[in-house]
Amino acid sequence: MRHMLIKGLVATAVVAALTGCNNSDDDKVPTTCAEAGSACTTFTVLHTNDNHGRFWQNSNGEYGMAARKTLIDQIRNEVESKGGEVLLLSGGDINTGVPESDMQNAVPDFIGMNLIGYDAMAVGNHEFDKSLNVLEMQAKLANFPMLAANIYIKDKDGKVTDERLFDAYRVFDVNGLKIAVIGLTTKDTAHLVNPENISSIYFADPQEEIQKTLKDIEANEKVDLVFATTHMGHYADGKHGSEAPGDVLLARSVAEGKLQAIIGGHSQNPVCMEPGTDNKTYADFKPGNDCAPDQQNGTWIMQAHEWGKYVGRADFEMFNGKLNLVSYDLIPINLLVKDENDKSVLAGTPIPEDPVVKSILYPYQQKGQELLDVIISKTDGLLQGDRNVVRIQQTNLGHLLGEAYRTDDLVNADFGVMNSGGVRDSIAAGDVSYRDVLKVQPFGNFVTKATMTGSEVAAYLGKVGTLTGGAYAQLSNISVTIDCDTASADISDINNLGFSPTKEYSFSVISFSAAGGDGYPKIDVLNTQQTDAAVLREFFEKNPMIKAADYEPVAGKVVHLKNGVVVPNCK
């Protein structure tokens, strides 16, 4: 008989699969589950992460929530046939990535999760891409708890209170075995989303919050196991670079034996470690391969790549007070791979779509199609927005975005600034639809206008121009040389008007950057209250035939110097 230990919780959760093992007549200390008999408890954990709007299968029939439901039900039936149940967790980031979902505030995704029967999820950074009102709606829609121990509410004066936005943990009681599940969200969220969306909340350090939460659990609960469902990222050997510390350092920060497993998300990689490397190197994992999860400081760490491409399955057994991982697998959901003849073939067993889930989600998919597939323009060439290109050099799509925003009727600015992390896809040659627009600009930021003197612009671009990665700035309608060594900008022309340090200039910038996102300086702006996607759509509609060459960066206009040598960027 399953039930939650938290008062007032709607009893919709499904918990860890527990089955008794065969009795043993030996009196010796058991060394296997079979020897332990009824003293051995087994349970199965299933997990996904970084759904990013993929409630529907893609054009190749891969993944999608209907097929995910079928697979999870098959596993549940297998487990339940042995007298057990399944705990199903999500590592967060349900929002943002597919226009059909984005335009409907991920409602179909949360409905799909309800139908599949998720038990809990970590709150991801993309859960804050829209206003807190949208997140509140999603939390009410979900038949499972969102968990985040490190997100606190600020009072009206901006002071951080002791009140959390979500529950820190939940405890499940299954046949006498109590399992606490703690939620944690990356501290990077504070600069990965529009600061205006999170002005009333605070992201504390997960390593500090897990210590507080463990103490709360010890003081108020009697549990056998503690798991964490996190949205912090997995970085091999804890080497997280410019990202906030992730799951590896979280596991190392906790006393051994206090945290048995971390079910993660955020870095969107299959956490499969190369044998013989002391868990310091990732395996070259392909769909259908064996997968060995990470283990740090006695804590198992798991992540199932992204988009519901896989369901992670961990079969545990517990006896003698110890937890053992019996088997682990990343099960592909109708993923295609290339065979030796370079032909696309299915990795693993074909998984049919659950007809109930498909029928319930179908109207949302159709509504999305109707809204998204209207042709609004054409382009005669590729508009380059691939993250591996746009984050290291100026591109025609980066400049088109700058032109679209700066020339908007409510902006009418001299030049444009666009952070490359906000450019999420390319636009192929041919027809351009609203679907394409939302793939490029899915976050719903506002287009804003800043006005500064020439010297202020130079100081601003000196800081912005040296940023790298997703913060790398696409700069349109301006001639400027950025000195990476001195973080200074030498401007020779803006909007074909020359340049004066005392003259005023204006530029377009999205609200995310203007509010300090991605490490940009926080600046005062005029907010048009028009979303980036809406302005971009209007630009395409006003320009029914886009010539890609017209937006191609002109050599010598935006230059980066390092040690006096021209480089693509300041990395």
Coordinates of C-alpha atoms in Angstrom, one line a residue:
M1 CA 0.0 0.0 0.0
R2 CA 1.7 3.2 -1.1
H3 CA 1.1 6.6 0.5
M4 CA 2.9 9.9 1.0
L5 CA 4.2 11.1 4.4
I6 CA 3.5 14.8 3.8
K7 CA 0.1 16.0 5.1
G8 CA -2.3 17.4 2.6
L9 CA -0.5 16.0 -0.5
V10 CA -2.7 14.7 -3.2
A11 CA -2.1 11.0 -3.3
T12 CA -1.0 10.7 -7.0
A13 CA 2.6 9.7 -6.5
V14 CA 4.0 6.4 -7.4
V15 CA 6.9 5.2 -5.5
A16 CA 10.0 2.9 -5.5
A17 CA 9.4 -0.6 -6.7
L18 CA 9.8 -3.1 -3.9
T19 CA 9.7 -6.8 -4.1
G20 CA 10.6 -9.5 -1.6
C21 CA 13.4 -11.9 -2.5
N22 CA 13.6 -15.7 -1.9
N23 CA 14.1 -16.8 1.7
S24 CA 17.5 -18.2 2.7
D25 CA 18.0 -20.9 5.3
D26 CA 21.5 -19.7 6.0
D27 CA 22.1 -18.0 9.3
K28 CA 25.3 -16.4 8.1
V29 CA 25.3 -12.7 7.2
P30 CA 23.8 -12.6 3.7
T31 CA 26.0 -11.4 0.9
T32 CA 23.4 -11.5 -1.8
C33 CA 19.8 -10.5 -2.1
A34 CA 18.8 -14.2 -2.5
E35 CA 20.6 -15.0 0.8
A36 CA 18.9 -12.1 2.5
G37 CA 15.4 -13.3 1.6
S38 CA 12.7 -11.1 3.0
A39 CA 15.3 -8.8 4.5
C40 CA 16.2 -7.7 0.9
T41 CA 14.2 -5.0 -0.7
T42 CA 14.5 -4.1 -4.4
F43 CA 13.2 -1.0 -6.2
T44 CA 13.4 0.5 -9.6
V45 CA 14.0 4.2 -10.5
L46 CA 13.1 5.5 -13.9
H47 CA 14.2 9.0 -15.0
T48 CA 14.2 11.6 -17.8
N49 CA 15.4 15.2 -18.0
D50 CA 15.5 18.3 -20.2
N51 CA 12.2 17.6 -22.0
H52 CA 12.3 21.0 -23.6
G53 CA 8.9 20.9 -25.2
R54 CA 9.2 17.5 -26.9
F55 CA 5.7 16.3 -26.0
W56 CA 5.3 15.0 -29.6
Q57 CA 7.5 12.7 -31.6
N58 CA 9.8 14.4 -34.2
S59 CA 9.4 14.1 -38.0
N60 CA 11.4 10.8 -37.9
G61 CA 9.1 9.3 -35.3
E62 CA 11.7 9.5 -32.6
Y63 CA 10.9 9.9 -28.8
G64 CA 7.6 11.8 -27.8
M65 CA 5.5 11.3 -24.7
A66 CA 3.1 8.7 -26.2
A67 CA 5.9 6.2 -26.8
R68 CA 7.5 7.1 -23.5
K69 CA 4.3 6.2 -21.8
T70 CA 4.3 2.8 -23.5
L71 CA 7.8 2.0 -22.4
I72 CA 7.3 3.1 -18.8
D73 CA 4.1 1.1 -18.6
Q74 CA 5.9 -2.0 -19.9
I75 CA 8.5 -1.6 -17.2
R76 CA 5.9 -0.9 -14.5
N77 CA 4.0 -4.0 -15.5
E78 CA 7.2 -6.1 -15.3
V79 CA 8.0 -4.7 -11.9
E80 CA 4.5 -4.9 -10.6
S81 CA 4.2 -8.5 -11.7
K82 CA 6.9 -9.2 -9.1
G83 CA 4.9 -7.3 -6.4
G84 CA 6.7 -3.9 -6.7
E85 CA 6.2 -0.4 -8.0
V86 CA 8.3 2.3 -9.8
L87 CA 9.6 5.7 -8.8
L88 CA 9.6 8.0 -11.8
L89 CA 11.7 11.3 -11.6
S90 CA 12.4 14.2 -13.9
G91 CA 15.6 16.3 -13.8
G92 CA 13.7 19.4 -15.0
D93 CA 13.6 21.8 -17.9
I94 CA 10.2 20.9 -19.2
N95 CA 9.9 24.3 -20.9
T96 CA 11.4 25.9 -24.0
G97 CA 12.7 24.3 -27.2
V98 CA 9.7 23.4 -29.5
P99 CA 7.4 26.1 -30.8
E100 CA 4.2 24.0 -30.4
S101 CA 5.0 23.7 -26.7
D102 CA 6.4 27.2 -26.2
M103 CA 3.3 28.9 -27.7
Q104 CA 1.1 26.9 -25.2
N105 CA 3.2 27.4 -22.1
A106 CA 4.2 23.7 -22.0
V107 CA 0.7 22.8 -21.0
P108 CA 0.7 19.7 -23.3
D109 CA 4.1 18.6 -21.7
F110 CA 2.7 18.8 -18.1
I111 CA -0.5 17.0 -19.2
G112 CA 1.7 14.3 -20.8
M113 CA 3.8 14.0 -17.6
N114 CA 0.5 13.5 -15.6
L115 CA -0.6 10.8 -18.0
I116 CA 2.7 9.0 -17.8
G117 CA 2.6 9.3 -14.0
Y118 CA 5.7 11.2 -12.9
D119 CA 6.3 11.3 -9.1
A120 CA 8.5 14.3 -8.7
M121 CA 10.6 16.7 -10.7
A122 CA 13.5 19.1 -10.1
V123 CA 12.8 22.7 -11.1
G124 CA 15.0 23.6 -14.1
N125 CA 16.4 27.0 -15.1
H126 CA 14.1 27.0 -18.2
E127 CA 11.1 26.8 -15.9
F128 CA 11.8 30.5 -15.4
D129 CA 11.9 31.5 -19.1
K130 CA 8.4 33.0 -18.6
S131 CA 6.8 34.9 -15.7
L132 CA 6.3 33.2 -12.3
N133 CA 2.6 33.3 -13.1
V134 CA 3.2 30.7 -15.9
L135 CA 5.3 28.6 -13.5
E136 CA 2.5 28.8 -10.9
M137 CA 0.0 27.6 -13.5
Q138 CA 2.3 24.7 -14.4
A139 CA 2.8 23.7 -10.7
K140 CA -1.0 23.6 -10.2
L141 CA -1.5 21.6 -13.4
A142 CA 1.1 19.0 -12.4
N143 CA -0.1 16.0 -10.4
F144 CA 3.3 15.7 -8.9
P145 CA 5.5 17.9 -6.8
M146 CA 8.1 20.3 -8.1
L147 CA 11.1 20.2 -5.8
A148 CA 13.8 22.9 -5.2
A149 CA 15.5 23.3 -1.8
N150 CA 17.6 26.2 -2.8
I151 CA 15.0 28.7 -4.3
Y152 CA 13.8 31.3 -1.7
I153 CA 11.2 34.0 -1.9
K154 CA 12.1 37.7 -1.3
D155 CA 9.9 40.1 0.6
K156 CA 8.6 43.4 -0.8
D157 CA 11.9 45.1 0.1
G158 CA 14.0 42.6 -1.7
K159 CA 15.2 40.8 1.4
V160 CA 15.5 37.0 1.1
T161 CA 13.1 35.3 3.5
D162 CA 13.1 31.8 4.9
E163 CA 10.2 30.7 2.7
R164 CA 11.0 28.5 -0.2
L165 CA 9.2 28.8 -3.6
F166 CA 8.8 25.0 -3.7
D167 CA 9.1 22.1 -1.2
A168 CA 12.7 21.2 -0.5
Y169 CA 11.9 17.4 -0.4
R170 CA 9.3 14.8 -0.2
V171 CA 9.4 11.4 1.7
F172 CA 7.9 8.2 0.3
D173 CA 6.9 5.2 2.5
V174 CA 6.9 1.9 0.6
N175 CA 6.5 -1.3 2.5
G176 CA 8.4 0.1 5.5
L177 CA 11.3 1.6 3.4
K178 CA 11.3 5.4 3.6
I179 CA 12.9 7.3 0.7
A180 CA 13.5 11.1 0.9
V181 CA 13.8 12.9 -2.5
I182 CA 15.5 16.4 -2.4
G183 CA 15.2 18.9 -5.3
L184 CA 18.0 21.3 -6.3
T185 CA 18.3 23.8 -9.1
T186 CA 21.5 25.3 -10.6
K187 CA 22.6 28.5 -9.1
D188 CA 23.4 29.7 -12.7
T189 CA 19.7 30.2 -13.2
A190 CA 20.1 33.7 -11.8
H191 CA 21.9 34.7 -15.0
L192 CA 20.6 32.1 -17.4
V193 CA 17.0 33.6 -17.5
N194 CA 15.6 37.1 -17.8
P195 CA 16.4 38.7 -14.4
E196 CA 12.9 40.4 -14.4
N197 CA 11.3 37.0 -14.2
I198 CA 13.2 36.1 -11.0
S199 CA 13.4 39.5 -9.3
S200 CA 11.3 38.2 -6.4
I201 CA 13.2 35.0 -5.7
Y202 CA 16.8 34.0 -4.8
F203 CA 18.9 31.0 -5.8
A204 CA 21.0 29.8 -2.9
D205 CA 24.1 27.6 -3.1
P206 CA 22.9 24.0 -3.6
Q207 CA 25.9 22.6 -1.7
E208 CA 24.9 24.7 1.3
E209 CA 21.2 23.9 0.9
I210 CA 21.6 20.2 0.8
Q211 CA 23.4 20.3 4.1
K212 CA 20.5 22.2 5.6
T213 CA 17.9 19.9 4.0
L214 CA 19.7 16.8 5.2
K215 CA 19.6 18.2 8.8
D216 CA 15.9 18.9 8.4
I217 CA 15.3 15.4 7.3
E218 CA 17.3 13.9 10.1
A219 CA 15.4 16.1 12.6
N220 CA 11.9 15.5 11.3
E221 CA 11.9 12.2 9.4
K222 CA 13.1 8.6 9.8
V223 CA 14.4 7.6 6.4
D224 CA 16.3 4.7 5.0
L225 CA 17.6 6.4 1.8
V226 CA 18.1 9.9 0.5
F227 CA 18.0 10.7 -3.2
A228 CA 18.3 14.0 -5.0
T229 CA 16.6 15.0 -8.2
T230 CA 18.6 17.9 -9.5
H231 CA 19.0 20.4 -12.4
M232 CA 22.6 21.3 -12.0
G233 CA 24.6 19.4 -14.7
H234 CA 27.1 16.6 -14.7
Y235 CA 30.7 17.5 -15.5
A236 CA 33.2 14.7 -15.5
D237 CA 35.5 14.7 -12.4
G238 CA 33.7 17.9 -11.3
K239 CA 35.5 20.0 -13.8
H240 CA 32.6 22.5 -14.5
G241 CA 34.5 25.3 -16.2
S242 CA 32.4 28.5 -16.3
E243 CA 29.3 26.6 -15.3
A244 CA 28.1 26.5 -11.7
P245 CA 29.2 23.4 -9.8
G246 CA 27.1 20.4 -10.7
D247 CA 26.2 16.9 -9.4
V248 CA 29.8 15.6 -9.0
L249 CA 30.8 18.3 -6.6
L250 CA 27.4 18.1 -4.9
A251 CA 28.1 14.4 -4.2
R252 CA 31.6 15.2 -2.9
S253 CA 30.3 17.9 -0.6
V254 CA 28.1 15.5 1.4
A255 CA 29.4 13.0 4.0
E256 CA 29.6 9.6 2.5
G257 CA 26.5 7.6 3.2
K258 CA 24.2 10.6 3.5
L259 CA 23.1 10.7 -0.2
Q260 CA 22.6 7.5 -2.1
A261 CA 21.8 8.8 -5.6
I262 CA 21.5 11.9 -7.7
I263 CA 19.0 11.9 -10.7
G264 CA 20.2 14.9 -12.7
G265 CA 19.7 17.1 -15.7
H266 CA 20.8 20.5 -17.2
S267 CA 24.1 19.5 -19.0
Q268 CA 22.0 17.3 -21.4
N269 CA 24.5 14.5 -21.7
P270 CA 24.2 10.8 -21.2
V271 CA 26.1 10.2 -18.0
C272 CA 27.9 7.0 -19.0
M273 CA 31.5 6.7 -17.8
E274 CA 34.4 5.0 -19.5
P275 CA 35.4 1.9 -17.6
G276 CA 38.9 2.0 -16.0
T277 CA 39.1 5.8 -15.8
D278 CA 38.0 6.1 -12.2
N279 CA 34.9 7.9 -13.5
K280 CA 36.9 10.8 -14.8
T281 CA 36.1 10.3 -18.5
Y282 CA 32.9 9.9 -20.4
A283 CA 32.3 6.8 -22.6
D284 CA 31.6 7.3 -26.3
F285 CA 28.0 6.4 -25.7
K286 CA 25.7 5.5 -28.6
P287 CA 22.0 4.5 -28.5
G288 CA 21.7 0.9 -27.4
N289 CA 25.2 0.8 -25.7
D290 CA 25.7 -0.3 -22.2
C291 CA 25.9 2.6 -19.7
A292 CA 27.8 2.8 -16.5
P293 CA 26.6 5.7 -14.4
D294 CA 29.0 7.9 -12.4
Q295 CA 29.6 7.2 -8.7
Q296 CA 31.2 9.8 -6.4
N297 CA 31.8 9.5 -2.7
G298 CA 29.4 6.6 -2.5
T299 CA 26.6 8.4 -4.5
W300 CA 25.3 7.1 -7.8
I301 CA 24.9 9.9 -10.4
M302 CA 22.6 9.5 -13.4
Q303 CA 21.3 11.6 -16.3
A304 CA 19.4 10.5 -19.4
H305 CA 20.7 12.9 -22.1
E306 CA 17.7 15.1 -23.2
W307 CA 14.3 15.4 -24.9
G308 CA 13.0 12.1 -23.7
K309 CA 15.3 10.3 -26.1
Y310 CA 15.9 7.8 -23.4
V311 CA 14.4 6.5 -20.2
G312 CA 17.0 5.8 -17.6
R313 CA 16.4 2.6 -15.6
A314 CA 18.2 1.9 -12.3
D315 CA 17.4 -1.4 -10.5
F316 CA 18.5 -1.3 -6.9
E317 CA 18.5 -3.8 -4.0
M318 CA 19.0 -3.0 -0.4
F319 CA 20.0 -5.4 2.4
N320 CA 22.3 -5.3 5.4
G321 CA 21.6 -1.6 5.5
K322 CA 23.4 -1.1 2.2
L323 CA 22.2 0.0 -1.3
N324 CA 23.5 -1.9 -4.3
L325 CA 22.9 -1.0 -8.0
V326 CA 22.0 -4.2 -9.7
S327 CA 21.7 -2.9 -13.2
Y328 CA 21.5 0.3 -15.1
D329 CA 20.4 1.1 -18.7
L330 CA 19.5 4.1 -20.9
I331 CA 16.7 2.7 -23.0
P332 CA 16.3 4.5 -26.4
I333 CA 12.8 5.5 -27.5
N334 CA 12.6 4.9 -31.2
L335 CA 16.0 6.5 -31.9
L336 CA 17.6 6.1 -35.3
V337 CA 21.2 5.3 -35.8
K338 CA 23.4 4.7 -38.9
D339 CA 24.3 1.2 -39.7
E340 CA 27.5 0.0 -41.6
N341 CA 25.8 1.0 -44.9
D342 CA 25.0 4.5 -43.6
K343 CA 21.3 3.6 -43.5
S344 CA 19.1 4.8 -40.7
V345 CA 18.0 2.0 -38.5
L346 CA 16.2 1.7 -35.2
A347 CA 18.3 1.4 -32.1
G348 CA 16.6 -1.2 -29.9
T349 CA 13.1 -2.5 -30.0
P350 CA 10.3 -0.4 -31.7
I351 CA 8.0 1.2 -29.1
P352 CA 4.4 1.9 -30.2
E353 CA 2.8 5.1 -29.1
D354 CA 0.2 4.9 -26.3
P355 CA -3.1 5.6 -28.0
V356 CA -4.6 7.4 -25.0
V357 CA -1.7 9.8 -24.6
K358 CA -1.5 10.3 -28.3
S359 CA -5.2 11.2 -28.6
I360 CA -5.1 13.6 -25.6
L361 CA -2.0 15.4 -26.9
Y362 CA -3.0 15.4 -30.5
P363 CA -5.3 18.6 -30.3
Y364 CA -2.3 20.5 -28.8
Q365 CA -0.1 19.4 -31.7
Q366 CA -2.7 20.4 -34.2
K367 CA -3.3 23.7 -32.6
G368 CA 0.5 24.3 -32.8
Q369 CA 0.6 23.4 -36.4
E370 CA -2.1 25.8 -37.3
L371 CA -0.3 28.6 -35.6
L372 CA 3.2 27.8 -36.7
D373 CA 3.0 26.7 -40.3
V374 CA 1.8 29.9 -41.9
I375 CA 4.5 31.1 -44.4
I376 CA 5.5 34.6 -43.5
S377 CA 8.6 35.1 -45.7
K378 CA 11.3 33.4 -47.8
T379 CA 15.1 33.5 -47.8
D380 CA 17.4 32.7 -50.7
G381 CA 20.2 31.3 -48.4
L382 CA 20.9 29.8 -45.0
L383 CA 20.6 32.2 -42.1
Q384 CA 23.3 30.9 -39.8
G385 CA 22.4 30.4 -36.1
D386 CA 24.1 27.1 -35.2
R387 CA 25.4 27.4 -31.7
N388 CA 28.9 26.2 -32.7
V389 CA 29.2 29.1 -35.2
V390 CA 27.1 31.9 -33.8
R391 CA 28.8 31.8 -30.4
I392 CA 32.3 32.3 -31.9
Q393 CA 31.8 34.7 -34.8
Q394 CA 29.5 37.2 -36.5
T395 CA 26.8 35.6 -38.7
N396 CA 24.2 36.8 -41.1
L397 CA 21.4 35.7 -38.7
G398 CA 22.9 37.5 -35.8
H399 CA 23.0 40.6 -37.9
L400 CA 19.5 40.1 -39.2
L401 CA 18.2 39.9 -35.6
G402 CA 20.0 43.2 -34.8
E403 CA 18.5 44.8 -37.9
A404 CA 15.0 43.5 -37.1
Y405 CA 15.1 44.8 -33.6
R406 CA 16.8 48.2 -34.2
T407 CA 14.6 49.1 -37.1
D408 CA 11.3 48.2 -35.3
D409 CA 8.9 51.2 -35.4
L410 CA 9.0 51.5 -31.6
V411 CA 12.8 51.3 -31.4
N412 CA 14.4 53.0 -34.4
A413 CA 17.9 52.7 -33.0
D414 CA 21.3 53.3 -34.5
F415 CA 22.8 49.8 -34.1
G416 CA 21.9 46.4 -32.6
V417 CA 23.3 44.2 -29.9
M418 CA 22.3 40.5 -29.7
N419 CA 23.7 37.9 -27.3
S420 CA 24.4 34.7 -29.3
G421 CA 23.1 32.4 -26.5
G422 CA 19.7 33.8 -27.4
V423 CA 20.0 32.6 -31.0
R424 CA 18.8 29.0 -30.8
D425 CA 18.7 27.7 -34.4
S426 CA 19.4 28.5 -38.0
I427 CA 16.8 29.2 -40.7
A428 CA 17.2 27.1 -43.9
A429 CA 16.9 28.5 -47.4
G430 CA 13.3 28.6 -48.6
D431 CA 10.1 29.3 -46.9
V432 CA 10.1 31.0 -43.5
S433 CA 7.3 30.2 -41.0
Y434 CA 6.5 31.4 -37.5
R435 CA 7.8 28.0 -36.4
D436 CA 11.2 29.0 -37.7
V437 CA 10.9 32.3 -35.8
L438 CA 10.2 30.6 -32.6
K439 CA 13.0 28.1 -33.0
V440 CA 15.4 31.0 -33.3
Q441 CA 13.9 33.1 -30.5
P442 CA 11.9 30.8 -28.1
F443 CA 12.4 32.7 -24.8
G444 CA 9.8 35.5 -25.1
N445 CA 12.2 38.3 -24.1
F446 CA 11.2 41.9 -24.9
V447 CA 12.9 44.2 -27.4
T448 CA 14.3 47.2 -25.6
K449 CA 16.1 50.4 -26.6
A450 CA 19.1 51.9 -24.8
T451 CA 20.4 55.5 -25.3
M452 CA 24.0 56.5 -24.3
T453 CA 26.7 58.9 -25.2
G454 CA 29.5 57.7 -27.5
S455 CA 31.9 57.3 -24.6
E456 CA 29.3 55.3 -22.7
V457 CA 28.7 53.1 -25.7
A458 CA 32.4 52.5 -26.0
A459 CA 32.7 51.5 -22.3
Y460 CA 29.6 49.2 -22.7
L461 CA 30.9 47.5 -25.8
G462 CA 34.4 47.2 -24.2
K463 CA 32.7 44.9 -21.6
V464 CA 30.2 43.2 -23.8
G465 CA 32.6 42.7 -26.7
T466 CA 35.0 40.6 -24.6
L467 CA 32.3 38.1 -23.4
T468 CA 32.4 34.6 -24.9
G469 CA 30.2 31.6 -25.3
G470 CA 26.5 32.3 -25.2
A471 CA 27.3 35.9 -24.2
Y472 CA 29.2 36.6 -27.4
A473 CA 27.7 39.7 -28.9
Q474 CA 26.4 40.0 -32.5
L475 CA 26.9 43.7 -33.4
S476 CA 25.1 45.1 -36.4
N477 CA 25.3 48.5 -38.1
I478 CA 28.5 49.5 -36.3
S479 CA 32.2 49.5 -37.0
V480 CA 34.2 48.7 -33.9
T481 CA 37.4 47.1 -32.8
I482 CA 37.4 45.2 -29.5
D483 CA 40.7 44.9 -27.6
C484 CA 40.4 41.6 -25.7
D485 CA 43.4 42.5 -23.5
T486 CA 42.2 45.9 -22.3
A487 CA 38.4 45.2 -22.6
S488 CA 38.1 48.5 -24.6
A489 CA 36.2 49.4 -27.7
D490 CA 37.5 51.7 -30.5
I491 CA 34.4 52.8 -32.5
S492 CA 34.9 54.4 -35.9
D493 CA 31.3 54.5 -37.2
I494 CA 27.7 54.0 -36.0
N495 CA 24.8 54.0 -38.5
N496 CA 27.0 55.7 -41.2
L497 CA 27.1 58.8 -39.0
G498 CA 30.8 58.6 -38.0
F499 CA 31.5 58.6 -34.2
S500 CA 31.7 61.2 -31.5
P501 CA 32.3 60.4 -27.8
T502 CA 29.9 63.2 -26.8
K503 CA 27.1 62.5 -29.3
E504 CA 24.1 60.3 -28.2
Y505 CA 23.5 57.0 -29.8
S506 CA 20.8 54.4 -29.4
F507 CA 20.8 50.6 -29.8
S508 CA 18.4 47.7 -29.6
V509 CA 19.1 44.9 -27.0
I510 CA 16.8 42.2 -25.6
S511 CA 15.5 42.6 -22.1
F512 CA 17.4 39.6 -20.9
S513 CA 20.7 41.3 -21.7
A514 CA 19.6 44.7 -20.6
A515 CA 18.6 43.3 -17.2
G516 CA 22.1 41.8 -16.7
G517 CA 21.6 38.4 -18.1
D518 CA 24.7 36.4 -19.4
G519 CA 26.9 38.8 -17.5
Y520 CA 26.0 41.9 -19.5
P521 CA 26.1 45.2 -17.7
K522 CA 22.7 46.1 -16.3
I523 CA 21.5 49.2 -18.1
D524 CA 18.4 51.5 -18.2
V525 CA 16.3 50.9 -21.3
L526 CA 13.0 51.8 -22.9
N527 CA 11.0 48.5 -22.9
T528 CA 8.7 48.2 -26.0
Q529 CA 6.8 45.4 -24.3
Q530 CA 7.1 43.6 -27.6
T531 CA 8.5 40.1 -27.6
D532 CA 11.5 39.3 -29.7
A533 CA 9.7 36.6 -31.6
A534 CA 6.8 39.0 -32.4
V535 CA 9.1 41.7 -33.7
L536 CA 11.1 39.2 -35.7
R537 CA 7.9 37.8 -37.2
E538 CA 6.8 41.3 -38.2
F539 CA 10.2 41.9 -39.8
F540 CA 9.9 38.8 -41.9
E541 CA 6.3 39.8 -42.9
K542 CA 7.6 43.3 -44.0
N543 CA 10.4 41.6 -46.0
P544 CA 8.8 38.8 -47.9
M545 CA 12.0 37.9 -49.7
I546 CA 15.2 37.9 -47.6
K547 CA 18.5 38.0 -49.3
A548 CA 20.9 36.3 -47.0
A549 CA 23.9 38.1 -48.5
D550 CA 22.5 41.4 -47.4
Y551 CA 23.1 40.5 -43.8
E552 CA 26.4 38.8 -44.2
P553 CA 29.0 40.4 -41.8
V554 CA 31.3 42.8 -43.6
A555 CA 35.0 42.0 -43.0
G556 CA 36.7 44.6 -40.9
K557 CA 33.5 46.1 -39.3
V558 CA 33.5 44.1 -36.1
V559 CA 37.1 43.2 -35.2
H560 CA 38.5 41.4 -32.1
L561 CA 42.2 41.9 -31.2
K562 CA 44.3 39.8 -28.8
N563 CA 47.9 40.7 -28.4
G564 CA 47.5 42.9 -31.4
V565 CA 46.4 40.0 -33.6
V566 CA 42.9 39.7 -35.2
V567 CA 41.0 36.8 -33.7
P568 CA 37.3 35.6 -34.2
N569 CA 36.5 36.4 -30.5
C570 CA 38.1 37.0 -27.1
K571 CA 38.0 33.4 -25.9

